């Protein structure tokens, strides 16, 4: 065993092909020049780019009246005041689980879509894809299509080249600044913060984040592009775990295309497949890969190669779909001439759907029955209890009433589990019938110092469990909180 | 080339790209693909190293002959703390001035001033008072509780303020002074025993009923002048009530006998010479808020 081991760890040069060890460990980036393409999927993607960018840029400007004193921005995360608003929903910091629910829902939704139709998110919806599409569009307007850009990059620097480059980067920076500017509006009142930014009166934090998101947008969509998907994003590295034989993926159909070859006038069709090796699918690929190599980690499933290949098939008057969305199972079936079968209901799709339903249902349920009142009770620790001159025992509590509505409300506090106890609240007088009304301002936390006093003989234990019950004065919402009443050691 | 070593095998594999090169290493026949890292990634690493040099230049870093390298920014957390404290003091300035100008009942009546005074008093209490009176003013043997409803020198704002300013038995001209004689030298042991039983009876504790009558007489002759005929104390004299459940030096018989025989007397400093008037005012409002304020 020992001998085997020592043999094994010796680097065995003989099994390696010559020259392999000279391969560099760090590679130059091969710049991708995607060619313009038109077709069904390109059209769909332009629509999505338009819709998603519109949503992103316009959402902060939607107004939503919440009454006086409340922000009238429909979607707003108000950090200084610790509130998050989404149209009719308003959440407090302790309700951050809604955000976690949204993230879980997003993750499970992503799993479901990926197991059904591959990397739809990557190809159509991901901000990296959307902004890269936008930046490439601008690039194409200024520098021309693939061949013109390749030529331009090879040219020595000239005034014309410099002009184009400056124009492109300036346009990119403007878009990036608008992106960064829009981001900050989700955290500030949009009209106010825009005015502040231009008058120079916004906070350093605002300028910092606008600059940060401007820089990241410019770098990621302008320069990094496909490198983000291949080397920075974790999702491509494990999305294959959601794939199975029934997942629709962008597929080159080798049984139809191979052996590929140029069509010649003498022998247009004989002894070869439909692929004419025109390389258009490679030229349009924003990731710079060859889809004919099969499923690859780099492929974001944007389907632009389908559009490119279809346009060639149309010219050759061959059926479309040499590159198409298909499942691995049906590729085998088609190659063997067997009937096709599609399976949408699979254990993983059922599981993902159920998970999404459970999480979504739980969130809806909790939102529909969301309490607009809460109470926090803190038992005073110093001193734990006070002995009064008549021998009775007094405990102090800090009671916080969370009024999560936009209206002022009055509450009455009761205590259970302590006989003959007398309650007093600092700064509040008891009414004739002994009740003490505790007002709570709209959308705020009212803090009260509550003293509870009980005769010595009632306090039978060192720590007696008691319950505070807070009820709206007009008998509306009620909430209970358990705590203890402490007395001397017996 | 080993077919099973492909990642993500699919049926499309027959057209796949040529096998990537390996690093040339082989362990038990397992080879390592060489999938080169992009160079920019490496440059990012170098850039972060260069960035880190900035910290050495701008921020305090290495120990040095004269202490440590201070960095060109001269940044220092202690200085930052001092600046923060100064800024906080400035921010509090208006409220502190209002408290300085206002009478105690005015502070008590104004919710903002009262909240600020209670918060400020709480901090000052923790620094100056809590070592004896306990955090939260719960008191301990020999140091009265400030949270209960029994006051030796009075629990109104004015009385608390007075006690805070000049202290108790501190030697200041205005200090509150009371001194209980050492009855060990003046009374017989039996008399002390009897008066202790009588004092126990005042607060409704278990006692020897046979001795109450004698004790009552001793009390009337020796104690009532200060503690009152019924033993419920006289504040003007600083004589605590003996008829309630609150005891400064203990309420059991031994403690009472001891206090009668050889009384102990606590001392509280006069804070007028130690704290500024605003802090003392805030302390007054805070102590008043602890639950016993009158």
XYZ file of C-alpha atoms in Angstrom:
784
model
C 0.000 0.000 0.000
C 2.743 2.412 1.030
C 4.715 1.645 -2.078
C 1.640 2.172 -4.199
C 0.990 5.525 -2.623
C 4.504 6.756 -3.097
C 4.336 5.665 -6.694
C 1.091 7.437 -7.212
C 2.094 10.850 -5.973
C 5.021 11.056 -8.334
C 4.090 13.325 -11.198
C 3.866 11.032 -14.155
C 5.013 12.929 -17.188
C 4.710 9.963 -19.465
C 0.885 10.001 -19.510
C 0.714 13.650 -20.491
C 0.839 14.684 -24.072
C 3.935 16.648 -24.937
C 3.603 20.385 -24.547
C 0.631 20.208 -22.203
C 2.626 21.446 -19.265
C 3.508 24.543 -21.213
C -0.143 25.604 -21.311
C -0.441 28.887 -19.406
C -2.477 28.887 -16.212
C -3.877 32.338 -17.004
C -5.588 33.086 -20.260
C -6.100 36.271 -22.229
C -9.686 37.245 -22.661
C -10.909 36.657 -26.186
C -13.047 39.686 -26.976
C -16.510 38.818 -28.244
C -17.997 40.840 -31.091
C -21.612 39.656 -31.327
C -23.193 40.185 -34.717
C -26.574 41.813 -35.116
C -29.322 39.275 -35.579
C -33.044 39.481 -36.154
C -35.752 36.952 -35.585
C -38.384 35.736 -33.185
C -36.222 35.502 -30.109
C -34.346 38.718 -30.785
C -37.710 40.477 -31.087
C -38.884 38.900 -27.835
C -35.681 39.954 -26.138
C -36.001 43.571 -27.340
C -39.509 43.690 -25.955
C -38.294 42.328 -22.628
C -35.377 44.759 -22.530
C -37.836 47.595 -23.097
C -40.346 46.412 -20.533
C -37.793 45.588 -17.825
C -35.874 48.849 -18.244
C -39.142 50.796 -18.175
C -40.141 49.067 -14.966
C -36.742 49.768 -13.442
C -36.559 53.454 -14.385
C -40.199 54.412 -13.853
C -41.206 52.481 -10.728
C -39.765 55.061 -8.286
C -41.878 57.768 -9.919
C -45.193 56.032 -9.242
C -47.058 57.908 -6.491
C -49.297 56.296 -3.896
C -51.241 58.381 -1.427
C -50.836 57.174 2.137
C -52.250 60.231 3.823
C -50.499 63.154 5.479
C -47.058 62.632 6.985
C -46.423 59.423 5.055
C -44.274 59.095 1.943
C -46.326 59.055 -1.250
C -43.891 56.900 -3.234
C -45.397 53.548 -4.247
C -42.165 51.556 -3.900
C -39.765 52.863 -1.291
C -37.311 51.484 1.228
C -37.051 54.186 3.852
C -33.872 53.332 5.756
C -33.735 56.294 8.185
C -37.343 55.701 9.293
C -37.062 51.905 9.140
C -40.027 51.329 6.837
C -40.487 49.576 3.496
C -43.391 50.475 1.222
C -44.839 48.548 -1.696
C -48.080 50.122 -2.888
C -50.635 49.203 -0.193
C -48.125 47.179 1.819
C -46.044 48.816 4.528
C -43.664 46.699 6.567
C -41.667 47.385 9.698
C -38.105 46.151 10.299
C -39.198 43.128 12.317
C -41.179 41.956 9.290
C -38.046 41.471 7.215
C -39.144 37.846 6.744
C -41.293 39.100 3.884
C -38.071 39.927 2.089
C -36.719 36.476 2.914
C -39.973 34.983 1.570
C -39.579 36.926 -1.658
C -36.015 35.697 -2.015
C -37.043 32.086 -1.376
C -39.857 32.466 -3.876
C -37.393 33.906 -6.395
C -34.971 31.034 -5.846
C -37.616 28.302 -6.117
C -39.156 30.038 -9.139
C -35.742 30.099 -10.752
C -35.295 26.380 -10.046
C -38.716 25.606 -11.545
C -38.216 27.654 -14.702
C -34.720 26.267 -15.151
C -35.837 22.661 -14.844
C -38.591 23.325 -17.419
C -36.903 25.555 -19.971
C -33.244 25.938 -19.082
C -31.575 29.251 -18.378
C -34.515 31.471 -19.301
C -33.595 33.862 -16.495
C -30.003 34.197 -17.708
C -30.983 34.662 -21.324
C -33.908 37.058 -20.953
C -34.422 38.532 -17.507
C -31.104 38.914 -15.705
C -30.037 42.567 -15.322
C -26.581 41.601 -16.590
C -28.187 40.388 -19.841
C -30.619 43.296 -20.128
C -28.016 46.019 -19.573
C -25.440 44.238 -21.738
C -28.024 44.127 -24.531
C -28.611 47.844 -24.104
C -24.892 48.634 -24.069
C -24.301 46.464 -27.165
C -27.116 48.281 -28.950
C -25.430 51.613 -28.255
C -22.084 50.137 -29.292
C -23.566 48.949 -32.575
C -25.095 52.361 -33.292
C -21.782 54.104 -32.786
C -19.184 51.621 -33.995
C -21.185 49.489 -36.425
C -21.779 45.763 -36.545
C -19.391 42.895 -35.788
C -17.040 43.243 -38.745
C -16.867 47.020 -38.474
C -16.035 46.747 -34.765
C -13.349 44.128 -35.354
C -11.866 46.348 -38.040
C -12.062 49.427 -35.845
C -10.264 47.700 -32.989
C -7.465 46.596 -35.322
C -6.973 50.106 -36.691
C -4.278 52.333 -35.266
C -5.621 55.180 -33.195
C -6.984 57.948 -35.366
C -9.226 60.935 -34.686
C -12.164 59.049 -36.175
C -11.535 55.985 -34.022
C -10.987 58.080 -30.929
C -14.205 59.967 -31.636
C -16.195 56.767 -31.860
C -14.646 55.308 -28.720
C -15.199 58.494 -26.729
C -18.784 58.710 -27.951
C -19.448 55.093 -27.002
C -17.995 55.344 -23.510
C -19.725 58.665 -22.917
C -23.052 57.132 -23.907
C -22.359 54.145 -21.685
C -21.507 56.398 -18.757
C -24.713 58.369 -19.218
C -26.769 55.165 -19.171
C -24.763 53.925 -16.189
C -25.330 57.178 -14.316
C -29.063 56.985 -15.020
C -29.030 53.405 -13.726
C -27.175 54.382 -10.563
C -29.421 57.407 -10.163
C -32.552 55.280 -10.487
C -31.254 52.807 -7.913
C -30.951 55.484 -5.244
C -34.564 56.532 -5.896
C -35.795 53.265 -4.478
C -34.337 54.423 -1.149
C -35.257 58.115 -1.324
C -38.225 60.149 -2.451
C -37.559 60.288 -6.197
C -38.459 63.922 -7.027
C -36.709 65.200 -3.910
C -33.516 63.230 -4.378
C -33.268 64.164 -8.074
C -33.579 67.840 -7.189
C -31.049 67.368 -4.377
C -28.563 65.619 -6.648
C -28.628 68.429 -9.197
C -28.534 71.240 -6.650
C -25.661 69.558 -4.834
C -27.589 69.275 -1.598
C -27.948 65.472 -1.493
C -26.105 63.553 1.188
C -22.632 62.129 0.651
C -24.224 58.706 0.910
C -26.495 59.448 -2.071
C -23.578 60.610 -4.223
C -21.507 57.642 -3.126
C -24.145 55.099 -4.100
C -24.951 56.816 -7.400
C -21.240 56.733 -8.203
C -20.913 53.118 -7.055
C -23.807 51.866 -9.176
C -22.721 53.992 -12.104
C -19.280 52.396 -11.919
C -20.574 48.844 -11.572
C -23.087 49.269 -14.418
C -20.423 50.745 -16.709
C -17.868 48.062 -15.856
C -20.186 45.047 -15.836
C -22.325 45.857 -18.892
C -19.670 47.699 -20.906
C -16.466 45.857 -20.167
C -17.003 42.611 -18.262
C -20.128 41.333 -20.067
C -19.868 37.553 -20.612
C -17.035 37.377 -18.084
C -19.601 38.114 -15.374
C -21.647 35.044 -16.328
C -18.668 32.762 -16.805
C -16.413 33.762 -13.940
C -18.314 35.897 -11.440
C -21.838 34.508 -11.209
C -22.307 31.338 -9.118
C -25.609 30.431 -10.780
C -24.185 29.002 -14.051
C -21.937 26.766 -11.979
C -24.794 24.889 -10.366
C -27.778 25.471 -12.639
C -26.990 22.183 -14.377
C -28.243 20.461 -11.220
C -31.771 21.572 -12.206
C -31.430 20.094 -15.689
C -32.627 16.641 -16.655
C -33.443 14.832 -19.910
C -36.767 16.677 -20.158
C -35.459 20.210 -19.781
C -35.857 22.430 -22.835
C -32.435 23.720 -23.746
C -31.029 25.594 -26.711
C -29.786 22.659 -28.777
C -27.985 22.122 -32.039
C -29.483 19.009 -33.657
C -26.392 17.060 -34.740
C -28.349 14.130 -36.162
C -29.723 16.600 -38.714
C -26.761 18.905 -39.119
C -23.828 16.501 -39.293
C -21.628 15.980 -41.140
C -21.471 19.730 -41.577
C -19.870 21.286 -44.600
C -19.978 24.133 -47.050
C -22.553 23.802 -49.757
C -20.821 23.681 -53.094
C -22.382 24.268 -56.480
C -21.284 20.878 -57.725
C -22.567 18.892 -54.789
C -25.105 20.921 -52.873
C -26.656 18.253 -50.673
C -25.055 14.924 -51.055
C -23.471 13.141 -48.125
C -23.709 15.914 -45.631
C -26.112 17.297 -43.070
C -28.034 20.565 -43.049
C -25.319 22.549 -41.267
C -23.467 24.578 -43.851
C -20.856 25.597 -41.315
C -21.529 29.291 -41.942
C -20.558 30.100 -38.330
C -23.348 32.631 -38.022
C -24.474 30.989 -34.771
C -20.999 31.622 -33.385
C -20.868 35.182 -34.703
C -24.107 36.241 -32.995
C -23.367 34.545 -29.664
C -22.886 37.128 -26.898
C -20.923 34.513 -24.953
C -18.573 33.751 -27.848
C -19.210 29.998 -27.848
C -20.147 27.466 -30.484
C -23.554 25.969 -29.655
C -22.678 23.018 -31.873
C -20.243 21.878 -29.180
C -23.272 20.882 -27.129
C -24.476 22.054 -23.746
C -21.887 24.309 -22.159
C -21.632 26.114 -18.883
C -21.132 29.408 -20.737
C -24.414 29.157 -22.670
C -26.936 31.609 -21.170
C -29.795 30.241 -23.300
C -30.545 33.538 -25.041
C -31.594 31.702 -28.249
C -29.986 34.261 -30.578
C -28.218 31.377 -32.358
C -31.678 29.950 -33.136
C -32.620 33.205 -34.882
C -29.320 33.248 -36.761
C -29.599 29.624 -37.918
C -33.260 30.018 -38.876
C -32.379 32.936 -41.144
C -29.808 30.749 -42.915
C -32.192 27.787 -43.167
C -34.782 30.129 -44.718
C -32.293 31.200 -47.395
C -31.379 27.589 -48.120
C -35.082 26.704 -48.142
C -34.500 24.099 -45.488
C -36.781 23.605 -42.512
C -36.093 25.910 -39.573
C -34.953 24.612 -36.244
C -31.524 23.136 -36.900
C -30.760 24.947 -33.659
C -33.841 24.908 -31.472
C -35.247 24.537 -27.982
C -35.424 20.815 -27.377
C -35.011 18.236 -24.641
C -32.231 15.730 -24.450
C -34.773 12.892 -24.469
C -36.360 14.075 -27.694
C -32.994 14.565 -29.353
C -32.418 10.855 -28.827
C -35.947 10.109 -30.046
C -35.597 12.272 -33.134
C -32.220 10.795 -34.018
C -33.697 7.308 -33.725
C -36.925 8.243 -35.493
C -39.010 7.442 -32.425
C -42.137 9.378 -31.347
C -41.497 12.448 -29.220
C -42.464 12.684 -25.562
C -42.687 15.716 -23.321
C -42.829 15.389 -19.556
C -43.683 18.550 -17.719
C -44.768 16.743 -14.540
C -41.593 15.365 -13.031
C -40.625 14.909 -9.395
C -38.452 18.007 -9.466
C -41.011 20.237 -11.173
C -43.698 19.026 -8.775
C -41.396 19.679 -5.810
C -40.447 23.175 -6.986
C -44.095 24.042 -7.718
C -45.214 22.795 -4.303
C -42.430 24.738 -2.580
C -43.365 27.891 -4.462
C -47.044 27.425 -3.572
C -46.285 26.803 0.104
C -43.978 29.796 0.420
C -46.221 32.074 -1.620
C -49.302 30.879 0.286
C -47.630 31.445 3.650
C -46.629 34.958 2.621
C -50.098 35.812 1.355
C -51.669 34.384 4.479
C -49.397 36.335 6.791
C -49.950 39.488 4.758
C -53.723 39.110 4.747
C -53.827 38.577 8.518
C -50.972 40.911 9.295
C -51.406 42.477 12.746
C -51.318 46.246 12.830
C -50.634 46.213 16.548
C -47.885 44.714 18.648
C -46.667 45.081 22.189
C -43.237 44.615 23.689
C -42.892 44.220 27.436
C -39.538 44.570 29.132
C -39.390 43.714 32.796
C -37.153 46.115 34.714
C -34.016 44.322 35.809
C -32.642 46.925 38.178
C -34.135 46.528 40.649
C -36.022 43.321 39.904
C -38.694 44.343 42.412
C -39.236 47.014 45.027
C -40.681 46.462 48.488
C -42.992 49.311 49.399
C -43.631 50.668 52.871
C -46.874 48.730 53.320
C -45.024 45.535 52.428
C -46.495 45.196 48.955
C -44.265 44.364 46.015
C -43.877 46.559 42.974
C -42.440 45.582 39.578
C -41.620 47.968 36.775
C -42.109 47.291 33.070
C -41.278 49.206 29.946
C -44.224 48.668 27.621
C -43.871 49.544 23.964
C -46.987 49.784 21.842
C -46.396 49.418 18.111
C -49.173 51.161 16.242
C -48.672 50.026 12.654
C -51.530 52.056 11.214
C -51.752 55.584 9.920
C -54.309 56.608 12.529
C -53.809 57.565 16.194
C -55.214 54.899 18.486
C -56.046 54.569 22.179
C -55.405 51.391 24.100
C -56.233 49.921 27.487
C -53.718 47.708 29.264
C -54.844 44.847 31.498
C -52.930 42.249 33.431
C -53.840 38.635 34.147
C -52.420 36.193 36.650
C -51.874 38.571 39.562
C -54.745 38.987 42.040
C -55.408 42.355 43.680
C -52.767 44.047 41.623
C -52.805 47.772 41.018
C -51.396 49.200 37.821
C -50.082 52.680 37.355
C -48.513 54.286 34.325
C -46.020 57.106 34.670
C -47.498 60.260 33.222
C -51.031 58.848 32.749
C -53.900 59.422 35.152
C -56.449 56.679 35.772
C -60.032 57.435 34.816
C -62.894 57.173 37.313
C -63.374 53.468 36.701
C -59.657 52.817 37.150
C -58.808 52.271 33.477
C -55.789 54.015 32.085
C -55.923 55.002 28.438
C -52.612 54.755 26.576
C -52.542 56.701 23.323
C -50.230 55.650 20.481
C -49.345 58.046 17.685
C -49.911 56.947 14.076
C -47.194 54.749 12.574
C -45.165 54.893 15.736
C -43.998 53.219 18.905
C -45.422 54.566 22.158
C -43.286 53.772 25.205
C -44.759 53.697 28.692
C -43.297 53.058 32.118
C -45.763 50.752 33.842
C -45.702 49.922 37.545
C -47.527 46.888 38.840
C -48.106 46.535 42.542
C -49.381 43.474 44.382
C -49.884 42.656 48.107
C -47.071 40.641 49.594
C -49.253 37.580 50.294
C -50.272 37.371 46.632
C -46.679 37.146 45.507
C -46.283 33.452 46.277
C -43.330 32.739 44.031
C -40.032 34.328 43.148
C -41.227 34.682 39.568
C -44.931 34.559 38.828
C -46.011 34.229 35.198
C -48.370 37.033 34.233
C -49.872 38.229 30.974
C -50.364 41.743 29.731
C -53.299 42.246 27.422
C -53.487 45.370 25.317
C -56.897 46.119 23.834
C -57.967 48.945 21.619
C -60.135 51.313 23.673
C -63.063 50.868 21.306
C -62.731 47.085 21.539
C -60.936 46.521 18.242
C -57.597 44.801 17.948
C -56.061 43.064 20.982
C -52.668 41.566 21.661
C -51.192 39.629 24.585
C -47.693 39.278 25.916
C -46.443 36.974 28.673
C -43.918 38.137 31.230
C -43.141 37.621 34.933
C -43.788 39.376 38.208
C -40.875 38.988 40.568
C -40.878 38.966 44.345
C -38.548 38.190 47.246
C -37.068 34.727 47.612
C -39.298 32.516 49.724
C -9.092 10.448 -23.349
C -11.605 9.097 -20.871
C -15.197 9.579 -21.934
C -16.701 9.557 -18.456
C -14.555 12.476 -17.350
C -16.620 15.038 -19.297
C -18.652 17.390 -17.166
C -22.382 17.681 -17.830
C -22.543 14.744 -20.246
C -25.351 15.005 -22.749
C -26.320 13.211 -25.883
C -24.951 16.147 -27.832
C -21.498 15.167 -26.667
C -20.568 13.390 -29.831
C -19.978 16.785 -31.411
C -18.227 18.262 -28.449
C -15.046 20.260 -28.509
C -11.716 18.509 -28.120
C -10.731 17.494 -24.619
C -9.153 20.415 -22.773
C -5.500 20.171 -21.876
C -4.450 18.961 -18.458
C -2.012 20.504 -16.056
C 0.174 17.453 -16.595
C -0.280 16.241 -13.034
C -1.541 12.757 -12.408
C -2.570 11.365 -9.022
C -3.648 7.738 -8.965
C -4.480 8.186 -12.628
C -6.616 11.233 -11.899
C -5.620 14.147 -14.029
C -6.357 17.811 -13.551
C -7.791 19.871 -16.380
C -6.079 23.109 -17.088
C -8.932 25.596 -17.315
C -6.994 28.837 -17.305
C -8.219 31.650 -15.094
C -8.755 34.892 -16.993
C -5.825 37.236 -16.581
C -7.994 40.118 -15.434
C -8.906 38.028 -12.437
C -5.231 37.832 -11.522
C -4.900 41.578 -12.111
C -7.768 42.186 -9.715
C -5.764 40.321 -7.077
C -2.745 42.544 -7.797
C -4.983 45.596 -7.700
C -6.259 44.666 -4.241
C -2.659 44.264 -3.070
C -1.847 47.724 -4.416
C -5.011 49.045 -2.774
C -3.891 47.601 0.547
C -0.715 49.666 0.357
C -2.961 52.693 0.591
C -3.963 51.631 4.065
C -0.333 51.609 5.156
C 0.112 55.080 3.734
C -3.079 56.706 4.937
C -3.870 54.889 8.181
C -1.920 54.011 11.326
C -0.054 50.787 10.637
C 3.290 49.586 11.911
C 4.921 50.024 15.314
C 7.758 52.470 14.900
C 10.557 54.062 16.870
C 8.393 56.930 18.124
C 5.356 54.779 18.813
C 3.738 53.851 15.509
C 3.375 55.049 11.938
C 0.463 57.466 12.082
C -0.423 57.592 8.395
C -0.801 60.742 6.327
C -4.460 61.197 7.276
C -3.549 61.264 10.948
C -6.615 59.151 11.574
C -7.125 58.041 15.127
C -10.146 56.326 16.629
C -9.708 58.106 19.937
C -9.745 61.485 18.214
C -12.787 60.384 16.268
C -14.519 59.435 19.505
C -13.672 62.818 21.013
C -15.037 64.591 17.971
C -18.194 62.498 18.110
C -18.609 63.336 21.775
C -18.117 67.045 21.125
C -20.650 66.905 18.294
C -23.097 65.077 20.545
C -22.625 67.680 23.281
C -23.271 70.445 20.767
C -26.396 68.671 19.595
C -27.551 68.468 23.213
C -26.651 72.094 23.853
C -30.123 73.559 23.375
C -31.782 71.017 25.648
C -29.072 71.369 28.285
C -29.542 75.139 28.240
C -33.314 74.727 28.597
C -32.800 72.461 31.590
C -30.387 74.936 33.108
C -32.941 77.726 32.749
C -36.027 75.790 33.825
C -37.310 75.124 37.318
C -37.616 71.474 38.291
C -41.447 71.334 37.989
C -41.172 72.884 34.524
C -38.761 70.152 33.440
C -41.102 67.569 34.890
C -44.069 69.010 32.994
C -42.373 69.277 29.588
C -42.308 65.798 27.950
C -39.213 66.533 25.833
C -37.209 68.018 28.683
C -38.319 65.273 31.034
C -37.334 62.496 28.612
C -33.966 64.123 28.054
C -33.411 64.698 31.772
C -34.318 61.110 32.645
C -31.931 59.792 29.989
C -29.133 62.128 31.050
C -29.795 61.468 34.715
C -29.673 57.734 34.121
C -26.148 57.983 32.727
C -24.989 60.287 35.520
C -26.606 57.965 38.066
C -24.717 54.959 36.700
C -21.447 56.892 36.928
C -21.901 58.448 40.342
C -24.704 56.922 42.364
C -25.070 53.284 41.368
C -22.015 52.055 43.325
C -23.954 52.661 46.582
C -27.613 52.884 45.606
C -27.407 50.114 43.004
C -28.223 50.350 39.314
C -31.815 51.535 39.046
C -31.665 52.864 42.626
C -32.695 49.576 44.224
C -30.538 50.286 47.250
C -28.826 47.852 49.575
C -28.262 47.487 53.297
C -27.110 50.880 54.584
C -27.909 52.640 51.307
C -31.577 53.488 50.921
C -33.630 52.398 47.972
C -34.610 55.347 45.788
C -37.311 53.390 43.984
C -39.656 52.778 46.904
C -42.218 55.064 48.495
C -40.321 55.649 51.722
C -37.987 58.650 51.969
C -35.770 59.542 54.878
C -35.251 63.135 53.724
C -38.249 63.521 51.422
C -39.115 62.438 47.902
C -40.345 65.637 46.270
C -38.274 67.149 43.470
C -37.118 69.970 45.741
C -36.165 67.622 48.594
C -34.299 65.218 46.307
C -32.491 68.167 44.717
C -31.513 69.472 48.149
C -30.157 66.085 49.220
C -28.219 65.717 45.967
C -26.692 69.179 46.198
C -25.450 69.039 49.757
C -25.369 65.377 50.690
C -25.983 63.716 54.010
C -23.638 64.106 56.989
C -20.959 65.245 54.566
C -19.700 68.220 56.506
C -21.095 70.769 54.077
C -22.895 73.638 55.774
C -26.147 72.689 54.108
C -25.738 68.932 54.491
C -28.620 67.026 55.936
C -27.636 65.832 59.391
C -29.192 63.422 61.795
C -27.487 61.367 64.399
C -29.027 58.635 66.471
C -27.451 58.344 69.904
C -25.730 55.096 70.811
C -28.230 53.729 73.274
C -25.911 50.913 74.272
C -24.349 53.287 76.762
C -27.635 54.815 77.895
C -30.073 51.913 78.250
C -29.973 48.586 79.962
C -29.718 45.525 77.815
C -33.216 44.441 78.864
C -34.593 47.843 77.907
C -32.999 47.605 74.476
C -34.409 44.112 74.133
C -37.867 45.320 75.078
C -37.803 48.342 72.782
C -36.688 46.090 69.928
C -39.707 43.846 70.519
C -41.903 46.936 70.541
C -40.391 48.172 67.248
C -41.046 44.735 65.730
C -44.677 45.098 66.735
C -44.915 48.503 65.026
C -44.429 46.941 61.604
C -46.614 43.960 62.375
C -43.807 41.423 62.657
C -43.708 38.480 65.056
C -42.797 39.710 68.514
C -42.957 38.855 72.204
C -46.243 40.431 73.267
C -45.230 40.338 76.950
C -42.454 42.813 76.370
C -44.388 45.300 74.277
C -45.657 47.281 77.215
C -42.193 47.794 78.694
C -40.762 48.480 75.253
C -43.469 51.002 74.551
C -42.474 52.959 77.621
C -38.799 52.905 76.698
C -39.727 54.020 73.165
C -41.817 56.936 74.428
C -38.970 58.106 76.663
C -36.092 57.715 74.245
C -37.200 57.302 70.646
C -40.519 59.036 70.066
C -38.936 62.486 70.068
C -37.338 61.758 66.737
C -39.172 58.750 65.288
C -42.613 59.972 66.338
C -45.018 58.644 68.921
C -46.231 55.934 66.590
C -42.778 55.314 65.173
C -43.730 56.538 61.695
C -40.705 58.789 61.470
C -40.164 62.541 61.212
C -38.635 63.704 57.956
C -37.474 67.086 59.176
C -35.193 65.252 61.562
C -34.196 62.557 59.114
C -35.660 59.925 61.402
C -36.949 57.025 59.328
C -40.304 55.348 59.840
C -40.101 52.217 61.944
C -43.674 51.226 61.254
C -43.308 50.165 57.617
C -41.702 47.267 55.771
C -38.625 49.165 54.687
C -35.449 48.966 56.726
C -32.153 50.655 56.086
C -30.083 48.354 58.284
C -32.404 45.336 58.474
C -35.754 44.749 60.158
C -35.111 41.541 62.105
C -34.604 41.677 65.870
C -30.823 41.348 65.834
C -30.470 44.178 63.345
C -32.750 46.415 65.386
C -30.907 45.661 68.632
C -27.645 46.382 66.939
C -28.804 49.674 65.463
C -30.197 50.797 68.833
C -27.038 49.804 70.709
C -24.439 51.172 68.309
C -26.098 52.990 65.388
C -24.488 53.195 62.007
C -24.772 56.377 59.956
C -24.315 56.555 56.236
C -22.703 59.448 54.446
C -23.633 60.827 51.053
C -21.374 63.321 49.280
C -22.472 66.834 48.436
C -22.588 66.729 44.647
C -22.637 70.487 44.271
C -18.849 70.487 44.349
C -18.516 67.505 42.042
C -21.153 67.771 39.334
C -22.466 70.671 37.288
C -25.911 72.082 38.163
C -27.537 70.745 34.982
C -26.411 67.203 35.710
C -27.698 67.471 39.276
C -31.058 68.661 37.947
C -31.220 65.749 35.538
C -30.274 63.386 38.359
C -33.099 64.835 40.433
C -35.663 64.194 37.718
C -34.261 60.715 37.136
C -34.334 59.714 40.806
C -37.837 61.130 41.064
C -38.864 58.913 38.117
C -37.667 55.673 39.678
C -41.049 54.951 41.194
C -41.074 56.749 44.526
C -41.224 60.388 43.462
C -43.643 62.489 45.490
